[in-house]
mmCIF file of C-alpha atoms (C1' of nucleotides) in Angstrom:
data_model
loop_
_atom_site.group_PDB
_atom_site.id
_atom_site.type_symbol
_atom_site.label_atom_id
_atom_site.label_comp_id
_atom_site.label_asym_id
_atom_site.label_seq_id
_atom_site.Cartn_x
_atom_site.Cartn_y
_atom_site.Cartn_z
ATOM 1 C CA UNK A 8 -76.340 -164.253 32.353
ATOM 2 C CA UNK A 9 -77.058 -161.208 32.333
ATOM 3 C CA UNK A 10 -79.125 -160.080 35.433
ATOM 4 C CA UNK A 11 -80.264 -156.665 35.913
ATOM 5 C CA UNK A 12 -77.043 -154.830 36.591
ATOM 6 C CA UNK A 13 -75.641 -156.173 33.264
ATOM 7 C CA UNK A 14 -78.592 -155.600 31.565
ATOM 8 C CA UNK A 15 -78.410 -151.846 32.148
ATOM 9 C CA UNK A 16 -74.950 -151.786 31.988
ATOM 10 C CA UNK A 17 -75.514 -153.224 27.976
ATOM 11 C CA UNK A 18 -78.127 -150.211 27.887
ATOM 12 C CA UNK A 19 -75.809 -147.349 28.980
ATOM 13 C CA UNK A 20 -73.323 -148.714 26.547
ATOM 14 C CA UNK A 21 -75.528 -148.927 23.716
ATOM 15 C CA UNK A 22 -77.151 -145.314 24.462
ATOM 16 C CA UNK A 23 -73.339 -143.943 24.257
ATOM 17 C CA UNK A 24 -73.258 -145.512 20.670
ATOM 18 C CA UNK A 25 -75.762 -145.744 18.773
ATOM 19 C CA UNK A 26 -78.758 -143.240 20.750
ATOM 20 C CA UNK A 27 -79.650 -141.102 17.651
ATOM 21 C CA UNK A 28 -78.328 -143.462 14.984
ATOM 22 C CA UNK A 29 -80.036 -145.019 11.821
ATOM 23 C CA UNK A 30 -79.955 -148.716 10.787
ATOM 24 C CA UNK A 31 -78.014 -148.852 7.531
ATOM 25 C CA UNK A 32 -78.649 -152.538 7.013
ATOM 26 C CA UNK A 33 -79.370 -155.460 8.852
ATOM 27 C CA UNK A 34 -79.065 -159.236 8.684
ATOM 28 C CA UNK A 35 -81.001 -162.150 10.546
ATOM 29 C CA UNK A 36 -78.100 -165.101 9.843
ATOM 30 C CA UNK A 37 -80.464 -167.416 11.823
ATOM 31 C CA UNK A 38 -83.935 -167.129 13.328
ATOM 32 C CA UNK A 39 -84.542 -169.659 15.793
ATOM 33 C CA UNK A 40 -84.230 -168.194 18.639
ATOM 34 C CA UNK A 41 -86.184 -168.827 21.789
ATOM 35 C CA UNK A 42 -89.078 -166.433 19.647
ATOM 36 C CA UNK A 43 -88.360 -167.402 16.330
ATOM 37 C CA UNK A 44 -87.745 -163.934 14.322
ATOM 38 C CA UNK A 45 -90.466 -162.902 12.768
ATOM 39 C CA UNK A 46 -90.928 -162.804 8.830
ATOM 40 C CA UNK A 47 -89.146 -159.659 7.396
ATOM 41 C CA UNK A 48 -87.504 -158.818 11.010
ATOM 42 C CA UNK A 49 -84.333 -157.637 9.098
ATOM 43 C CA UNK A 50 -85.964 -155.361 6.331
ATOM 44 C CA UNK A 51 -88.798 -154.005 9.121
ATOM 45 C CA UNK A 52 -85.626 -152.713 11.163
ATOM 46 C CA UNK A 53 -83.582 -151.190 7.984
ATOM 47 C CA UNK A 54 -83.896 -147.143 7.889
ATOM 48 C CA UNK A 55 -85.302 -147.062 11.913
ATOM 49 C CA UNK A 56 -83.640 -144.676 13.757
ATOM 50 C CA UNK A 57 -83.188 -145.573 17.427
ATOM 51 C CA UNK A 58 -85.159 -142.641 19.602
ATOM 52 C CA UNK A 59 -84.718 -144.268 23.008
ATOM 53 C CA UNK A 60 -83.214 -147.160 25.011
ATOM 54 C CA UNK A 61 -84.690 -148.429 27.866
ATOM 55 C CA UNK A 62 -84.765 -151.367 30.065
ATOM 56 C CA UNK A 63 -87.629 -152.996 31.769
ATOM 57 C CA UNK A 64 -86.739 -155.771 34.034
ATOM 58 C CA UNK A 65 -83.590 -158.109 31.682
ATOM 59 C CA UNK A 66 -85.133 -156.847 28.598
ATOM 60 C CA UNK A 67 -83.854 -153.461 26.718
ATOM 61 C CA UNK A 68 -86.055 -151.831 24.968
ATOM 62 C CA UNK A 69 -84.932 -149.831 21.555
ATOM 63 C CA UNK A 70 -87.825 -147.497 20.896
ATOM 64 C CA UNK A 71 -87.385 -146.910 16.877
ATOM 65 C CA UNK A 72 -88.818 -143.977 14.758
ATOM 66 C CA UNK A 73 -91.927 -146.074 13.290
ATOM 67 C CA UNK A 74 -93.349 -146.414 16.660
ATOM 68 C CA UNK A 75 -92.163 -150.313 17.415
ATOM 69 C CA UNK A 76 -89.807 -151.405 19.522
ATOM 70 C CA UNK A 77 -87.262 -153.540 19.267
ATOM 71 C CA UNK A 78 -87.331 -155.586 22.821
ATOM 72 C CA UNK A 79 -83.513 -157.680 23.491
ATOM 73 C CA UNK A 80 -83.464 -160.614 26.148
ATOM 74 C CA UNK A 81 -79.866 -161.763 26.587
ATOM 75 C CA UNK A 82 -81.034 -165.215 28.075
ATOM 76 C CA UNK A 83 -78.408 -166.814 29.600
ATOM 77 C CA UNK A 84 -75.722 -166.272 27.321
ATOM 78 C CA UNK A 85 -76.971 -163.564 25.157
ATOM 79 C CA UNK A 86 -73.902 -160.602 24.471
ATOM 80 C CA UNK A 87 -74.591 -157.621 22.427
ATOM 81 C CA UNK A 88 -70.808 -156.988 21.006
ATOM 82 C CA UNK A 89 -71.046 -153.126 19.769
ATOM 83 C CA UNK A 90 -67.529 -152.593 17.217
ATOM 84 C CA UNK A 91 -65.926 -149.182 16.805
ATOM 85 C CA UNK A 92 -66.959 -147.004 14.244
ATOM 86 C CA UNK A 93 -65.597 -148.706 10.416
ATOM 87 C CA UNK A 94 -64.695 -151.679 11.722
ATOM 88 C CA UNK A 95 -65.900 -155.099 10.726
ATOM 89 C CA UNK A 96 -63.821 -157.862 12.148
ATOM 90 C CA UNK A 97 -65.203 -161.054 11.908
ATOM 91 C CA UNK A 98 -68.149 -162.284 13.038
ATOM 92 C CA UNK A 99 -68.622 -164.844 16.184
ATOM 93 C CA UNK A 100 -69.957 -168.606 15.419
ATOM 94 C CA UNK A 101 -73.254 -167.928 16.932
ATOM 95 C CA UNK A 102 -74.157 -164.214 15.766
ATOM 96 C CA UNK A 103 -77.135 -164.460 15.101
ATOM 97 C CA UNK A 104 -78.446 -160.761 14.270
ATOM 98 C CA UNK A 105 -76.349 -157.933 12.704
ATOM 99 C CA UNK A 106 -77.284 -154.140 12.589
ATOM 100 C CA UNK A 107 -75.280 -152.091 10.858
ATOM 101 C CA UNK A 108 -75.943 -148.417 11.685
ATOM 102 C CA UNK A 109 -75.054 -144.810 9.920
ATOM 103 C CA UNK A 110 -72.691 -143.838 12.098
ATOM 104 C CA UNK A 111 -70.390 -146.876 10.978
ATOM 105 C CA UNK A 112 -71.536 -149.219 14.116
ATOM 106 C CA UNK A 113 -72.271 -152.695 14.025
ATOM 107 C CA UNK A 114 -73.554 -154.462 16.672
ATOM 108 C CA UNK A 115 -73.804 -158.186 16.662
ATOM 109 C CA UNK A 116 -76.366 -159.895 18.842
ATOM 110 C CA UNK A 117 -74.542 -163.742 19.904
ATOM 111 C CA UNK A 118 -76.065 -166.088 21.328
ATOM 112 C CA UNK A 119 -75.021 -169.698 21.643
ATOM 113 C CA UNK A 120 -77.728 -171.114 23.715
ATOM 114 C CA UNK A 121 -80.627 -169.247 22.405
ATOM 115 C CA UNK A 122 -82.356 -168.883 25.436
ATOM 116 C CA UNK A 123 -82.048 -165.056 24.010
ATOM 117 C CA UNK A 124 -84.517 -163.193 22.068
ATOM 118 C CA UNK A 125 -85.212 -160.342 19.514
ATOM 119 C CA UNK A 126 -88.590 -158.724 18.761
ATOM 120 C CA UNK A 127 -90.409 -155.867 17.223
ATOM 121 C CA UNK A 128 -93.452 -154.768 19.419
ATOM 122 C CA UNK A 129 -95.473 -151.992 18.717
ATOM 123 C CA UNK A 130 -94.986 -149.584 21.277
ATOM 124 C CA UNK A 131 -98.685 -149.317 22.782
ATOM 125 C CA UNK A 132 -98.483 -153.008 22.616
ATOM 126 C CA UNK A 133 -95.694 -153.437 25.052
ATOM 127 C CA UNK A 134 -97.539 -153.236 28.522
ATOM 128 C CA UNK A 135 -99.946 -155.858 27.606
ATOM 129 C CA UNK A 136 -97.489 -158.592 25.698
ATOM 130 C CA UNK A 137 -96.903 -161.610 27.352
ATOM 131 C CA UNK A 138 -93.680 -160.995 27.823
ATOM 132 C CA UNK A 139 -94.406 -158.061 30.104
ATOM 133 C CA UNK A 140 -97.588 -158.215 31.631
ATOM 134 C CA UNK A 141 -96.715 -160.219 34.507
ATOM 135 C CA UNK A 142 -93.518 -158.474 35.512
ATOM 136 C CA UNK A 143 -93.045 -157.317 39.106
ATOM 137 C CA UNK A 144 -92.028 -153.835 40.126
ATOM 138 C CA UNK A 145 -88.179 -152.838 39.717
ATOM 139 C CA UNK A 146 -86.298 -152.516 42.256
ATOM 140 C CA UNK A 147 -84.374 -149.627 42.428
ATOM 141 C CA UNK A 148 -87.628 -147.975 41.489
ATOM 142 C CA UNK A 149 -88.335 -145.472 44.623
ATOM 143 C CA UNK A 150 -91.446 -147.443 45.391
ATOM 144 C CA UNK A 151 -89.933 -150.631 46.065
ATOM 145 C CA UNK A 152 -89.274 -150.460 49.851
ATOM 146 C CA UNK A 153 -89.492 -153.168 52.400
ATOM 147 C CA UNK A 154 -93.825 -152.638 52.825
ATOM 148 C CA UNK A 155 -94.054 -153.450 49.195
ATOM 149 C CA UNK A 156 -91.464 -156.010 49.607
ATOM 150 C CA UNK A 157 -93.385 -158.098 51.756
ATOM 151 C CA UNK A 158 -96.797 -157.441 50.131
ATOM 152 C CA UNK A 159 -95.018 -159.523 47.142
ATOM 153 C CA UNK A 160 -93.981 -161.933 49.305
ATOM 154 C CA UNK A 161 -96.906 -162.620 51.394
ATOM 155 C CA UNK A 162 -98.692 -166.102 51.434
ATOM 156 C CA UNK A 163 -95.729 -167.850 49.337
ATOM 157 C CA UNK A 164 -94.584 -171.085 51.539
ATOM 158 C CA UNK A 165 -91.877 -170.728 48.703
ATOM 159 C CA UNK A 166 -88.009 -170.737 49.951
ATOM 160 C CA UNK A 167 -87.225 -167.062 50.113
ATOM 161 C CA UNK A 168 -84.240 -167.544 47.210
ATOM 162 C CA UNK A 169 -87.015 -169.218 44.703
ATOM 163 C CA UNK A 170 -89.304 -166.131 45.309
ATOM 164 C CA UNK A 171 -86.486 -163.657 44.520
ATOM 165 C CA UNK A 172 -86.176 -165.289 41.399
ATOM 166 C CA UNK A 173 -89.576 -164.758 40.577
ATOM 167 C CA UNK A 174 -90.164 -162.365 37.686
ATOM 168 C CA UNK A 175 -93.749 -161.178 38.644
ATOM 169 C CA UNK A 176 -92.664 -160.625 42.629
ATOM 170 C CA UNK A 177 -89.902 -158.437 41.791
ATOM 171 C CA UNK A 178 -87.858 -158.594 38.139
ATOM 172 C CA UNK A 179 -84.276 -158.355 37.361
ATOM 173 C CA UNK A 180 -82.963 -160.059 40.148
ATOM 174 C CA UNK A 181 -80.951 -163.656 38.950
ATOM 175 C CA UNK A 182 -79.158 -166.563 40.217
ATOM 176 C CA UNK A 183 -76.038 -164.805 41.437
ATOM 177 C CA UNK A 184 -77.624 -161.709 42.823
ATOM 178 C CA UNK A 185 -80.198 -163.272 45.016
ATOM 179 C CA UNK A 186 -77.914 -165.068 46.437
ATOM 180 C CA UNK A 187 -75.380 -161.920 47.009
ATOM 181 C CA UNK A 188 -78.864 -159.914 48.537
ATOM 182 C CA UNK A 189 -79.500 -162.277 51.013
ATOM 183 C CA UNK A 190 -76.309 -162.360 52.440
ATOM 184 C CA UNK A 191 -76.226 -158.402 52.386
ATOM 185 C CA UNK A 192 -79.678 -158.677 54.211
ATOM 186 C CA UNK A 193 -79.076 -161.862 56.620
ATOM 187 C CA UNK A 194 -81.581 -163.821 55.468
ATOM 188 C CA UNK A 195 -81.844 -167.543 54.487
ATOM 189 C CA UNK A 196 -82.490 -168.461 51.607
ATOM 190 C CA UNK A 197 -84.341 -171.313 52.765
ATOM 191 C CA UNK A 198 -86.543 -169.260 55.088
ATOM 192 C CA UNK A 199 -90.373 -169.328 53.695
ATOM 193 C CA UNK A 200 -90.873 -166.412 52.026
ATOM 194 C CA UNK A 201 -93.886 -165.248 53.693
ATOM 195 C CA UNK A 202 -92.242 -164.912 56.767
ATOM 196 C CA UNK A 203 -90.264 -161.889 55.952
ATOM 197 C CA UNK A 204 -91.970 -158.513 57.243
ATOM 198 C CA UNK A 205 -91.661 -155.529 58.950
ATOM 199 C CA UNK A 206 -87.601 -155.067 59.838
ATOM 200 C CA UNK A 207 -86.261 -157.809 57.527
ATOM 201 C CA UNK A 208 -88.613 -157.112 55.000
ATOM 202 C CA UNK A 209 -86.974 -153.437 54.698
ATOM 203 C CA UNK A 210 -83.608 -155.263 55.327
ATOM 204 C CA UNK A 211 -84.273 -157.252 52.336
ATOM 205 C CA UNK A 212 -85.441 -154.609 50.236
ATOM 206 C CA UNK A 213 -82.564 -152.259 50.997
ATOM 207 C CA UNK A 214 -80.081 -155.219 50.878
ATOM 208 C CA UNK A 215 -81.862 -155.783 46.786
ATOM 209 C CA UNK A 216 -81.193 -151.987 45.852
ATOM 210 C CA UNK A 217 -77.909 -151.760 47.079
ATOM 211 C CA UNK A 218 -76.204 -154.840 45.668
ATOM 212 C CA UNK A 219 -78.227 -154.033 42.170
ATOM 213 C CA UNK A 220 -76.790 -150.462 42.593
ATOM 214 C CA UNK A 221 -73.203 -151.441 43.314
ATOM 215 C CA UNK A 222 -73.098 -154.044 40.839
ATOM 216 C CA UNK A 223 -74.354 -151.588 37.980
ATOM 217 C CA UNK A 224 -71.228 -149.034 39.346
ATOM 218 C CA UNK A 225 -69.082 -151.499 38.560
ATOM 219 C CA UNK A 226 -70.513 -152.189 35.359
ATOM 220 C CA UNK A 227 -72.210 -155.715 36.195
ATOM 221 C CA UNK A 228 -70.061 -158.706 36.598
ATOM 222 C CA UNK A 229 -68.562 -160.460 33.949
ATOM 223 C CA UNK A 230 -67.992 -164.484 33.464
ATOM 224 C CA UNK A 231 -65.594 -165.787 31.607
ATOM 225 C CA UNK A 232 -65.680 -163.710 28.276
ATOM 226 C CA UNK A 233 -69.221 -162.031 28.900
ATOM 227 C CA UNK A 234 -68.657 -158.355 27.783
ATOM 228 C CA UNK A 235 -70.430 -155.420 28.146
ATOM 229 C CA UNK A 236 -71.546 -153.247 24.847
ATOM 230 C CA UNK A 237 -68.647 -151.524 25.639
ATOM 231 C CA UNK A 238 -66.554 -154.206 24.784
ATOM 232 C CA UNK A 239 -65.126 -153.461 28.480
ATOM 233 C CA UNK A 240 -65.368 -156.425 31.338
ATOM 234 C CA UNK A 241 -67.513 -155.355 34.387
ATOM 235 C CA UNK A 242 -65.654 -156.125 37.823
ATOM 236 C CA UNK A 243 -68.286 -157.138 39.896
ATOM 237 C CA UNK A 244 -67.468 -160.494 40.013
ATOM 238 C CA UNK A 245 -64.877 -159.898 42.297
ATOM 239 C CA UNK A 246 -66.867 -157.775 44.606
ATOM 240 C CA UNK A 247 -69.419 -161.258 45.022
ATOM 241 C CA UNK A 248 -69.135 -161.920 49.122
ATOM 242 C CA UNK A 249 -70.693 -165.615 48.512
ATOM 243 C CA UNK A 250 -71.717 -166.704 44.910
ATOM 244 C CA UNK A 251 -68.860 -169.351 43.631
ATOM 245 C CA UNK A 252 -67.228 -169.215 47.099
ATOM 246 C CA UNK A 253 -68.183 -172.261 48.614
ATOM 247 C CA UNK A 254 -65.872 -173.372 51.715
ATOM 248 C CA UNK A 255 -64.439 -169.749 51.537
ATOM 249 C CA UNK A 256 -65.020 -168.149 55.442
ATOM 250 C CA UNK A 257 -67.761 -165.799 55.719
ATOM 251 C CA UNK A 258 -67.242 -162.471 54.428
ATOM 252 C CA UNK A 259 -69.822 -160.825 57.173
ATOM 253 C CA UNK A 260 -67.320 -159.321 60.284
ATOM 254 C CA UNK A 261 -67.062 -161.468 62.878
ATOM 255 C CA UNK A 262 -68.969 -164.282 61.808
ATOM 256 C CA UNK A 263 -66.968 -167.807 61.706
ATOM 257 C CA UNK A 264 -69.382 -169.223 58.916
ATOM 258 C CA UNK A 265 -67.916 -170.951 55.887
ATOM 259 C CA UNK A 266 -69.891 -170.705 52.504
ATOM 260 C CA UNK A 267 -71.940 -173.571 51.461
ATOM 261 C CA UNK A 268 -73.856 -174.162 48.784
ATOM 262 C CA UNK A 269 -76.768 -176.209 48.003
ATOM 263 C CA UNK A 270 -79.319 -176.374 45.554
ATOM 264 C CA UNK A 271 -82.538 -174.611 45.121
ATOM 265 C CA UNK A 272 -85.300 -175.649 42.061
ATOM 266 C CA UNK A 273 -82.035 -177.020 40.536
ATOM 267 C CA UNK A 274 -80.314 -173.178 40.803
ATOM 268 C CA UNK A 275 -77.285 -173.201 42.821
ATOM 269 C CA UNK A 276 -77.266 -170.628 45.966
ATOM 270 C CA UNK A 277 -74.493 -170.087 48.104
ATOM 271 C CA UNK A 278 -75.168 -168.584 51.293
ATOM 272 C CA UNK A 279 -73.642 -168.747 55.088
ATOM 273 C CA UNK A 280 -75.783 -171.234 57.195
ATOM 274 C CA UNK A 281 -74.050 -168.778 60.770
ATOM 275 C CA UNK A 282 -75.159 -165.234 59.745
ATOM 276 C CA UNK A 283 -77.783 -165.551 57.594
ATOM 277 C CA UNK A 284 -80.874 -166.970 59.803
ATOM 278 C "C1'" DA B 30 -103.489 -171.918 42.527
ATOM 279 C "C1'" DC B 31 -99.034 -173.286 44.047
ATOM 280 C "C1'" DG B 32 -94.432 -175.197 44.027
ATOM 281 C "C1'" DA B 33 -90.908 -178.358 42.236
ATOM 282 C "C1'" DG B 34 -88.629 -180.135 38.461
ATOM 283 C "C1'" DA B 35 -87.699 -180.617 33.695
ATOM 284 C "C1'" DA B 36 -86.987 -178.679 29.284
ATOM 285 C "C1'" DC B 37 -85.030 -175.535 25.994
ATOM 286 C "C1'" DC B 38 -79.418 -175.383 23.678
ATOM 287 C "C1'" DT B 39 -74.465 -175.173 23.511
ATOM 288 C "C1'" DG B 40 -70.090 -174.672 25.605
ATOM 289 C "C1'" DT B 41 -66.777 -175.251 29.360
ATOM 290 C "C1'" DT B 42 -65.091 -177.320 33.441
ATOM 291 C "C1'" DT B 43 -64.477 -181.217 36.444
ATOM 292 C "C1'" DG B 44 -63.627 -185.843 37.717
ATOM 293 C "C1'" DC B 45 -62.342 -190.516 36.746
ATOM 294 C "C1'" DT C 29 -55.398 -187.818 26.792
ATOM 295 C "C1'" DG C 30 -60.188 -189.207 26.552
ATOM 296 C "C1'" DC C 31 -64.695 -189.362 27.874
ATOM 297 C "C1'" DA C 32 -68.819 -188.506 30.513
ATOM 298 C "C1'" DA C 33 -71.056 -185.888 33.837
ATOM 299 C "C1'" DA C 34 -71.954 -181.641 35.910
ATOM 300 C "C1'" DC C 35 -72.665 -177.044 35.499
ATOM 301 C "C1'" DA C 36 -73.615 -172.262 33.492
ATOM 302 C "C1'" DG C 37 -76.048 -165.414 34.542
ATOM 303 C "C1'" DG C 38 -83.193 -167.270 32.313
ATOM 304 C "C1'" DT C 39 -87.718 -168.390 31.270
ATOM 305 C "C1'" DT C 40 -91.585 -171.369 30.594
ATOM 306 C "C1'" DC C 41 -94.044 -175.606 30.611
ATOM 307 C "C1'" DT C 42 -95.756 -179.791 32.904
ATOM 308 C "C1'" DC C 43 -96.931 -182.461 36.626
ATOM 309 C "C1'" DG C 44 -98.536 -183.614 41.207
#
DNA sequence: ACGAGAACCTGTTTGC
DNA sequence: TGCAAACAGGTTCTCG
């Protein structure tokens, strides 16, 4: 799922909600996850009051009152459901965390594929976990332009789609959005990654920010019953000019192309074999 | 060190 | 309708 623009869209839901609030209780109803949970995950988070909520790359980061944090990775199909205040409908067949908060909240962390995870980190700890210390730069951070772009990219004989995907060249970029920046940028995605510098380096890099920026104003794209915290559906997904359009004509003005799609380290890309060179 | 592919797990869609 | 195969937004390990 969830690639950057969903990820922060999740954030800026959760921050509307429960930014301030205490945990009243919470439950682990199963701990396996792709971390399992650790001993007394439940009863370390009961009482924390969330100070902050971040993001850093897919993973949001709930900075709590005891100085850990408690770090979220949707996976793949990892949904945060946040109810309205009071209410307690019932729960999903895969929730597998529930935090009940003080300001009559619950949010329900689902996940049937358990790719997800849930962790407490201390927070001077974060930077050097494994699960951060080889991140790349973010994107829509003002640094990332089109010289730092290519720095990432240099040497890598790597198809240019692969090394988008690549969490320590640049993070929160994912399946559908590399595919959607490369179009924006007119790029291949077969097209060795070192070999993009200078212009369509900055193309690139521009082409990143923008559809990450566009996607999060439309509050990420949802697939089939992926939700934001909200509860609301995102509309990207109807904005996408060439993921899940394959034989649909090139949405790039005046270009004849058709959409095709072909497989990449077993990830599908779509991509238009005229205008993107 | 690098790059490709498989594995992790469950649900839904597609094709015969 | 039934069944099997293919596919799904991510990350991490293994193998060559």
């Amino acid at each position: 799922m969830p690639e950057l623009p969903e990820v922060e869209t999740v954030r800026r839901g959760l921050e509307a909600r429960i930014l301030g609030a205490r945990v009243a209780r919470a439950e682990a109803r199963r701990t396996d996850l792709r971390i399992p949970l650790q001993r007394g995950f439940a009863r370390r988070l009961a009482g924390r009051r969330v100070e902050r909520i971040e993001r850093r790359a897919k993973y949001l980061l709930l900075r709590l009152d005891d100085g850990h944090c408690l770090v979220v990775h949707l996976g793949m199909s990892g949904r945060l459901i946040v109810g309205e205040p009071g209410e307690d409908g019932a729960l999903a067949k895969h929730a597998h965390v529930i935090l009940r908060f003080d300001n009559g909240r619950r949010v329900v962390f689902e996940d049937h594929r358990r790719f997800g995870l849930m962790t407490l980190i201390p927070n001077d700890a974060l930077k050097s976990h494994a699960l951060f210390r080889h991140l790349g730069p973010e994107p829509l951070d003002d640094r990332f332009d089109g010289p730092a772009l290519a720095r990432l990219l240099a040497g890598r004989r790597t198809p240019l789609k692969a090394a988008l995907l690549d969490q320590t060249r640049v993070v929160g970029v994912g399946n559908i959005y590399a595919s959607e920046a490369l179009h924006r940028a007119g790029l291949s995605p077969k097209r060795p990654a070192r070999t993009v510098t200078g212009p369509r380096a900055a193309r690139l890099a521009e082409a990143i920010r923008a559809t990450l920026a566009d996607a999060i104003a439309a509050g990420g794209s949802s697939l089939r019953d992926y939700v934001q915290a909200s509860g609301e559906l995102g509309y990207f997904q109807h904005a996408w000019r060439v993921y899940d359009r394959e034989g649909e004509a090139c949405p790039t003005t005046g270009c004849a192309g058709r959409i095709r799609r072909l497989v990449q380290s077993n990830r599908s890309t779509f991509h238009c074999p005229v205008c993107q060179r």
